[in-house]
Coordinates of C-alpha atoms and ligand atoms in Angstrom, one line a residue:
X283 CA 89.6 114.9 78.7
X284 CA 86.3 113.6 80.7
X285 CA 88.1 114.7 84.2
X286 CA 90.2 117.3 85.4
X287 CA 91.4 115.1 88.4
X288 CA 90.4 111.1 89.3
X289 CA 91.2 110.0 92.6
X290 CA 91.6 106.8 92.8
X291 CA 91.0 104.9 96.5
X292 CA 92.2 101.3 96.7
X293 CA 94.9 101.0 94.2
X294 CA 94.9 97.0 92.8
X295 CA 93.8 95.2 90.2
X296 CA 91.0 97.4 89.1
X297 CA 92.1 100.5 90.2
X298 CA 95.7 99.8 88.5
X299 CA 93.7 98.8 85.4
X300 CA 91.6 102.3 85.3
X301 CA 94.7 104.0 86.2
X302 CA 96.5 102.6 82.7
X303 CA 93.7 102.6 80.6
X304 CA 92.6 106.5 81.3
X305 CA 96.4 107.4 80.4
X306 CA 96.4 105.7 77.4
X307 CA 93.3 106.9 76.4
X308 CA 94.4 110.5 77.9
X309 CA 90.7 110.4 79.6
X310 CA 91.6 112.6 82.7
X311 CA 94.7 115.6 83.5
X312 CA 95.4 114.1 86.7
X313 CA 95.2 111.0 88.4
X314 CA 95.8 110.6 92.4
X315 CA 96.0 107.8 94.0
X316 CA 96.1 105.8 98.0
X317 CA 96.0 102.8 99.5
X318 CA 96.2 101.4 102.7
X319 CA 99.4 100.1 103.1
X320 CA 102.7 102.5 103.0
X321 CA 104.3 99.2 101.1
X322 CA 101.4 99.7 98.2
X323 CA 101.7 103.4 98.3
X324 CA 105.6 103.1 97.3
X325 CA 105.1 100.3 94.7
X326 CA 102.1 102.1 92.8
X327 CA 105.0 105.7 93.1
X328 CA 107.5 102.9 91.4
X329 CA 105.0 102.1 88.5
X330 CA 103.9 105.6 88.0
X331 CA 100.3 104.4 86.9
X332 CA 99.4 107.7 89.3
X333 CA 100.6 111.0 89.0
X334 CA 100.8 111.2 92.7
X335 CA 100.1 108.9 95.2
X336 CA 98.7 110.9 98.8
X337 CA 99.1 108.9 102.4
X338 CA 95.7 109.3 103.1
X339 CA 92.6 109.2 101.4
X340 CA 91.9 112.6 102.6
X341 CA 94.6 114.4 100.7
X342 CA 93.2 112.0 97.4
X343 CA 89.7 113.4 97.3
X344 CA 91.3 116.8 97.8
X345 CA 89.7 118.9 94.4
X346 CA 88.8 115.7 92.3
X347 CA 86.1 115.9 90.0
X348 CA 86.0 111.9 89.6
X349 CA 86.4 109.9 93.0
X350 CA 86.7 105.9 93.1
X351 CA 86.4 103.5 95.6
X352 CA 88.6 100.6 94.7
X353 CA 88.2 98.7 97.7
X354 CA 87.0 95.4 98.9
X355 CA 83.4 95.8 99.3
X356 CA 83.1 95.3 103.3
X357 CA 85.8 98.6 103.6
X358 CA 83.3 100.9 101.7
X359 CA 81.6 102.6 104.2
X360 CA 85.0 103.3 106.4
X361 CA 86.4 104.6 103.4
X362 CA 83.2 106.9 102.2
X363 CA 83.1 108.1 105.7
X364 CA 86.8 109.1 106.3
X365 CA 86.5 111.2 102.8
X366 CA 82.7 112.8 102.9
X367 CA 84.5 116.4 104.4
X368 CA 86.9 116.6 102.3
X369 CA 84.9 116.2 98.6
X370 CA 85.0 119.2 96.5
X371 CA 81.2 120.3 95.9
X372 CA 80.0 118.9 92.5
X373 CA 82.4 115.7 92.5
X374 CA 81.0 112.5 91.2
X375 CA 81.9 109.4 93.5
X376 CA 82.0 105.9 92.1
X377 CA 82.7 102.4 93.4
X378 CA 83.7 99.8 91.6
X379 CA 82.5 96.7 94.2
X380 CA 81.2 93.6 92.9
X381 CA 77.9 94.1 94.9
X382 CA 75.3 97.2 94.3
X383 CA 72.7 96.9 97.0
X384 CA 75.2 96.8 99.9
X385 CA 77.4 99.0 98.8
X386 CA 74.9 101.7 97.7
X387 CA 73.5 101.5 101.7
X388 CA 77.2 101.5 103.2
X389 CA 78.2 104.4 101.2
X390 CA 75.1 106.5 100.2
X391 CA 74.8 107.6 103.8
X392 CA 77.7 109.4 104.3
X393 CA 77.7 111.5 100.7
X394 CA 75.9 115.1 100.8
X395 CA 74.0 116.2 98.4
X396 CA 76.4 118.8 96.7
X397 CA 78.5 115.3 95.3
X398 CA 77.1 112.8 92.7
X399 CA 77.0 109.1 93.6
X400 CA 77.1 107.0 91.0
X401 CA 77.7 103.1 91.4
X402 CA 79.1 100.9 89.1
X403 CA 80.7 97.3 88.6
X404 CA 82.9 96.3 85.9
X405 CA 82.5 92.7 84.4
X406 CA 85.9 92.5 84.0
X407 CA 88.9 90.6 86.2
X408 CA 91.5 87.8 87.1
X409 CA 92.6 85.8 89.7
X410 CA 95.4 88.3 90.6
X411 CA 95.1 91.2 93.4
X412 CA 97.3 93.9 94.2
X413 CA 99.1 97.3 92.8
X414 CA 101.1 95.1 90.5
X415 CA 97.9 92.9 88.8
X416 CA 96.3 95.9 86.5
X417 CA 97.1 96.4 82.6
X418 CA 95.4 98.9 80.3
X419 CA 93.2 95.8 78.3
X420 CA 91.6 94.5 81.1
X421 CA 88.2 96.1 80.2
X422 CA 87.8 96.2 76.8
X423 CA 85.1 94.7 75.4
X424 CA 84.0 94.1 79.3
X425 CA 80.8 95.2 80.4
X426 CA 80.6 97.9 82.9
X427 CA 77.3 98.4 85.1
X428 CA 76.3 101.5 86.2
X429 CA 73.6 101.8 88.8
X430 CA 72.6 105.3 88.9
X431 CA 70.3 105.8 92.3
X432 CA 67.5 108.2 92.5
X433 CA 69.3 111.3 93.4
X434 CA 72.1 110.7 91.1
X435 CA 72.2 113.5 87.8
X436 CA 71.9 112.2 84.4
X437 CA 74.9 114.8 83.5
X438 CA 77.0 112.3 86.3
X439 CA 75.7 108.8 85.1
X440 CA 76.5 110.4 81.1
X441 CA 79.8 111.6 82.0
X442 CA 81.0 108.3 83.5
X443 CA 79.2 106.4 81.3
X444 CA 82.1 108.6 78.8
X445 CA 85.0 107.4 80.8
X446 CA 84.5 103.6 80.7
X447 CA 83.7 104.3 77.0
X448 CA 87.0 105.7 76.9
X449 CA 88.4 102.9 78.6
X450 CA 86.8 100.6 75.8
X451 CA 84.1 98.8 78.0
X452 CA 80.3 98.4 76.7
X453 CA 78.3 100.2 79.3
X454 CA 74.8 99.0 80.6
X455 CA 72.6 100.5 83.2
X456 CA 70.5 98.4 85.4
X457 CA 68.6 98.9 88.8
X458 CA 71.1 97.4 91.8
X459 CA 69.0 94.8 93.4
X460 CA 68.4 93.2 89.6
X461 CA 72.4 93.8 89.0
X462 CA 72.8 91.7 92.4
X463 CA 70.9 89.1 91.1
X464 CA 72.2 88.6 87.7
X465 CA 75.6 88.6 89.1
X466 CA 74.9 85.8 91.8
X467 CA 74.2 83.8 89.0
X468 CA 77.2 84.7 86.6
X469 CA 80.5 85.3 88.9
X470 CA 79.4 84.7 92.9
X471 CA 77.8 81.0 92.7
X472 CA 80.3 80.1 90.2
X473 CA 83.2 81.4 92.8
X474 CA 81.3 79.4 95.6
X475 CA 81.3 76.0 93.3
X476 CA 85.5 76.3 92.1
X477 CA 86.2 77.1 95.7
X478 CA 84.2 74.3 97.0
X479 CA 85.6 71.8 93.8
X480 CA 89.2 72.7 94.5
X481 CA 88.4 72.1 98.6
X482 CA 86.8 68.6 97.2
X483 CA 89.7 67.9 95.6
X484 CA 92.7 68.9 98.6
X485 CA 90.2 66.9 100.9
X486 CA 90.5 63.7 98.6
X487 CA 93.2 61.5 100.1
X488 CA 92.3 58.8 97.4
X489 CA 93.7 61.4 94.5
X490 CA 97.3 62.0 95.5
X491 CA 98.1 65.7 94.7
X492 CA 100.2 64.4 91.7
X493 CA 97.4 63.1 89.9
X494 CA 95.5 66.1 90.8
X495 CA 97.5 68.4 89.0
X496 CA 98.8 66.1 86.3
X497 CA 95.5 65.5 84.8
X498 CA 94.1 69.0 85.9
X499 CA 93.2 70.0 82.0
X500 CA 90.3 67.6 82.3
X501 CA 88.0 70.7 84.0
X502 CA 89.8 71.5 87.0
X503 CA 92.4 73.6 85.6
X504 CA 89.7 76.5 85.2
X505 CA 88.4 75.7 88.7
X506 CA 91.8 76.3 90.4
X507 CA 92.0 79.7 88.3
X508 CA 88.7 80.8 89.8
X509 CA 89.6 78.9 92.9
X510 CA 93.0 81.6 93.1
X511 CA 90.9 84.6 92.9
X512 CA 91.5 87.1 96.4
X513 CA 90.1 85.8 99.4
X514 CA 89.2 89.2 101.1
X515 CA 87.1 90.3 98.0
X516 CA 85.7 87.1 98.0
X517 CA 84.5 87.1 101.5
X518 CA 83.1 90.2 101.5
X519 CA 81.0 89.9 98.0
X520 CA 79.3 86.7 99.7
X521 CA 78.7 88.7 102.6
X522 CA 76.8 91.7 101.1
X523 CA 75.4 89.6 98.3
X524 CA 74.2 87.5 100.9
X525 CA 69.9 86.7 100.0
X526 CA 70.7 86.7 96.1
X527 CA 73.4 83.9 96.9
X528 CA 71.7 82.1 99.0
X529 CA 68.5 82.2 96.2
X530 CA 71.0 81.0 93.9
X531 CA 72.8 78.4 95.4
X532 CA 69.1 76.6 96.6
X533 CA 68.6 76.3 93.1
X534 CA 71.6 74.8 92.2
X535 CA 71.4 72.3 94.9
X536 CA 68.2 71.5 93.7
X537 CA 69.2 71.0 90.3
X538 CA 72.4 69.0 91.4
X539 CA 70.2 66.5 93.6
X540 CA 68.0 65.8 90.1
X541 CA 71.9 65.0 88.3
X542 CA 72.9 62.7 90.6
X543 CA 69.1 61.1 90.6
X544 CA 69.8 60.8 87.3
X545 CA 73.0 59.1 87.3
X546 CA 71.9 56.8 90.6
X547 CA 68.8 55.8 88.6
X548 CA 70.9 55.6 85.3
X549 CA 68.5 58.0 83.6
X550 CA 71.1 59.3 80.4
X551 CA 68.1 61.1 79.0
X552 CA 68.0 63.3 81.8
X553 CA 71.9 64.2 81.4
X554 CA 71.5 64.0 77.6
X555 CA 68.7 66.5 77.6
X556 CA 70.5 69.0 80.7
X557 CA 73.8 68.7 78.6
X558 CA 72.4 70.2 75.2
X559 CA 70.8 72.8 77.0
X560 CA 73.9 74.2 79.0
X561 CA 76.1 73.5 75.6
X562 CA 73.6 76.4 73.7
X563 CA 74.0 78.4 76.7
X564 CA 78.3 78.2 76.1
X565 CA 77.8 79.0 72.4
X566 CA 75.7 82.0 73.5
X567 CA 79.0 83.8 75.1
X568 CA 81.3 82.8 72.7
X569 CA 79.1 84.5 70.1
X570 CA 78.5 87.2 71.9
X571 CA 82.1 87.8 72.1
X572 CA 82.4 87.5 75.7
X573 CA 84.8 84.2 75.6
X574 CA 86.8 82.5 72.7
X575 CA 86.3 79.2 71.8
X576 CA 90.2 78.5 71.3
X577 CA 91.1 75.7 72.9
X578 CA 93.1 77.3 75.8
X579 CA 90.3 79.1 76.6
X580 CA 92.7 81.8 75.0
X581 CA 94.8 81.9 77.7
X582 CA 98.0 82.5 75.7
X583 CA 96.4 86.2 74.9
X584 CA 95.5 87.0 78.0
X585 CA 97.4 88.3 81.1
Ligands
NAP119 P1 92.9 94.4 95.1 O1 93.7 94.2 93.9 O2 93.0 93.4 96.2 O3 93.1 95.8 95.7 C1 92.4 96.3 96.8 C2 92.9 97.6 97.2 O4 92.1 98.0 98.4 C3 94.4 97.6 97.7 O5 95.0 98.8 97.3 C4 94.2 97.6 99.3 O6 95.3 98.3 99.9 C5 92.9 98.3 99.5 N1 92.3 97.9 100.7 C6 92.0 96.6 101.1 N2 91.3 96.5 102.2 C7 91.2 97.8 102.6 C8 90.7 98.4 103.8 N3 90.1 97.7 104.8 N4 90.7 99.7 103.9 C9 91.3 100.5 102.9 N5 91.9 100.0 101.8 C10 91.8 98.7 101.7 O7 91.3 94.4 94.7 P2 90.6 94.6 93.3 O8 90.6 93.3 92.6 O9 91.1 95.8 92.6 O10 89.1 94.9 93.8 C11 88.7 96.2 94.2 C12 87.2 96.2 94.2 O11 86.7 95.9 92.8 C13 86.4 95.3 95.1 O12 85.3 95.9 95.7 C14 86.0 94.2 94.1 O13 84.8 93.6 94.6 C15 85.8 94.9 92.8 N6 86.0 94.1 91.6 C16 86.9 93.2 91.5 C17 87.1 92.4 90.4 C18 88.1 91.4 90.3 O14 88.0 90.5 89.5 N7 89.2 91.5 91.0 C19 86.2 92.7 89.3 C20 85.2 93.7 89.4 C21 85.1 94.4 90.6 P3 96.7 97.5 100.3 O15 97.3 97.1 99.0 O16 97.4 98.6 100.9 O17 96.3 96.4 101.2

């Protein structure tokens, strides 16, 4: 046992997923749970992933050692401000948003100094939201980030550092604003580019929807998947990740003007060269264990 109680705040996908994982790993006594709506609040008491599930957020926070704020990142700071009264002294609060920075400035404020805050960001998701989305796998072998700020207590950082152990993720620590950046590059741009491919695509008259998702396993297919992922989470993470996004995507427009200079001017060494390159980079996570090279993109594994 890490915890004594875990309150969970937000209960979807990744709160679902913790929820499962810390029972099967018996990581915590007791977990309580809330969410917004009174429709989640009776699915997630179906489930049982919680041992009780509260009506507010207040009544979740009430004695937990371990508080987490499973929430899209934009309701952070409503959330951290409706529960700062009512955290026990010595309780450690987490997030588990997609962006550091932001979150650490909507939520830091509000926390006194008798509670631990330590952020963090699992690597680790699909393209399905909600109380019904989470299963106990979803983060092994995941990286987790922690982003310990200057007043949070090694003893906090270890302890959770422990949990997502327990949860079988590989843990990393790394300084917010860097975390920001490094994800702008792996998951937010990426989003911005299969959201923008897909609304290519249902702009298209020439391609008849037919043809779009007959012939979809040509590269598209994993577009659409991205393309699905929750639009409220999505929103908000290009909202707070806003100047690292915005770094990242001027590069990439930069780099997709020299491509198509290249294939105006019919230079294939250009391609050829840009091609090997990105090929290493695919290898690279497939070693590293982060992907599979099946086929299917291993999708008949995975939930
Ligand atoms: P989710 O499945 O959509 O669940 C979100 C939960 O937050 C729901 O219980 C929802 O309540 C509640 N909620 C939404 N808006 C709220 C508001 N304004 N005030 C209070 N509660 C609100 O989301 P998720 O995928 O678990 O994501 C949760 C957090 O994890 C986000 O910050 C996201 O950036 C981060 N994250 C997501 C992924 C991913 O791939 N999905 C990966 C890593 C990190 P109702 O159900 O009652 O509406």
């Amino acid at each position: 046992m890490i915890y004594n109680r875990v309150a969970l705040i937000g209960l979807g996908l990744i709160a679902g997923s913790m929820a499962y994982a810390i029972k099967r790993a018996n990581l915590a006594k007791e977990i309580v749970g809330t969410a917004r709506s009174a429709e989640t609040r009776d699915t997630v008491r179906r489930l049982g992933f919680c041992d009780r599930v509260t009506d507010t957020a207040a009544e979740a926070v009430k004695d937990a050692d371990l508080v987490v704020l499973a929430v899209p990142v934009g309701a952070m700071a409503a959330i951290a401000k409706d529960i700062a009264p009512h955290l026990a002294p010595g309780a450690t609060v987490t997030d588990v948003g997609s962006v550091k920075r932001d979150v650490i400035n909507a939520v830091g404020p509000f926390l006194s100094d008798a509670v631990d805050f330590v952020p963090c960001h699992p690597i680790a998701g699909t393209e399905h939201s909600g109380p019904d989305s989470g299963f106990a796998e979803l983060f092994e072998n995941r990286w987790t980030i922690l982003t310990p700020i200057a007043s949070t207590t090694a003893e906090a950082t270890q302890k959770l550092r422990a949990l997502w152990e327990g949860m079988g993720a590989n843990v990393d620590e790394m300084d917010p604003d860097h975390h920001d950046l490094v994800l702008a590059v792996t998951s937010h741009c990426p989003h911005l580019i299969a959201y923008t491919m897909v609304g290519v695509a249902d702009d298209l008259q020439r391609v008849n929807d037919t043809e779009v998702i007959k012939y979809s396993a040509a590269g598209f297919r994993d577009f659409t998947r991205i393309a699905a992922s929750d639009p409220t989470m999505w929103r908000d993470v290009f909202l707070s990740n806003k100047e690292a996004t915005l770094e990242i995507l001027g590069r990439f427009t930069e780099e997709l003007f020299a491509l198509q200079r290249a294939i105006r001017t019919g230079d294939g060494d250009h391609l050829f060269d840009y091609f090997t390159r990105t090929r290493a980079i695919r290898r690279g996570i497939v070693e590293a264990g982060q992907d599979t090279d099946a086929p299917d993109f291993g999708r008949g594994t995975k939930r």
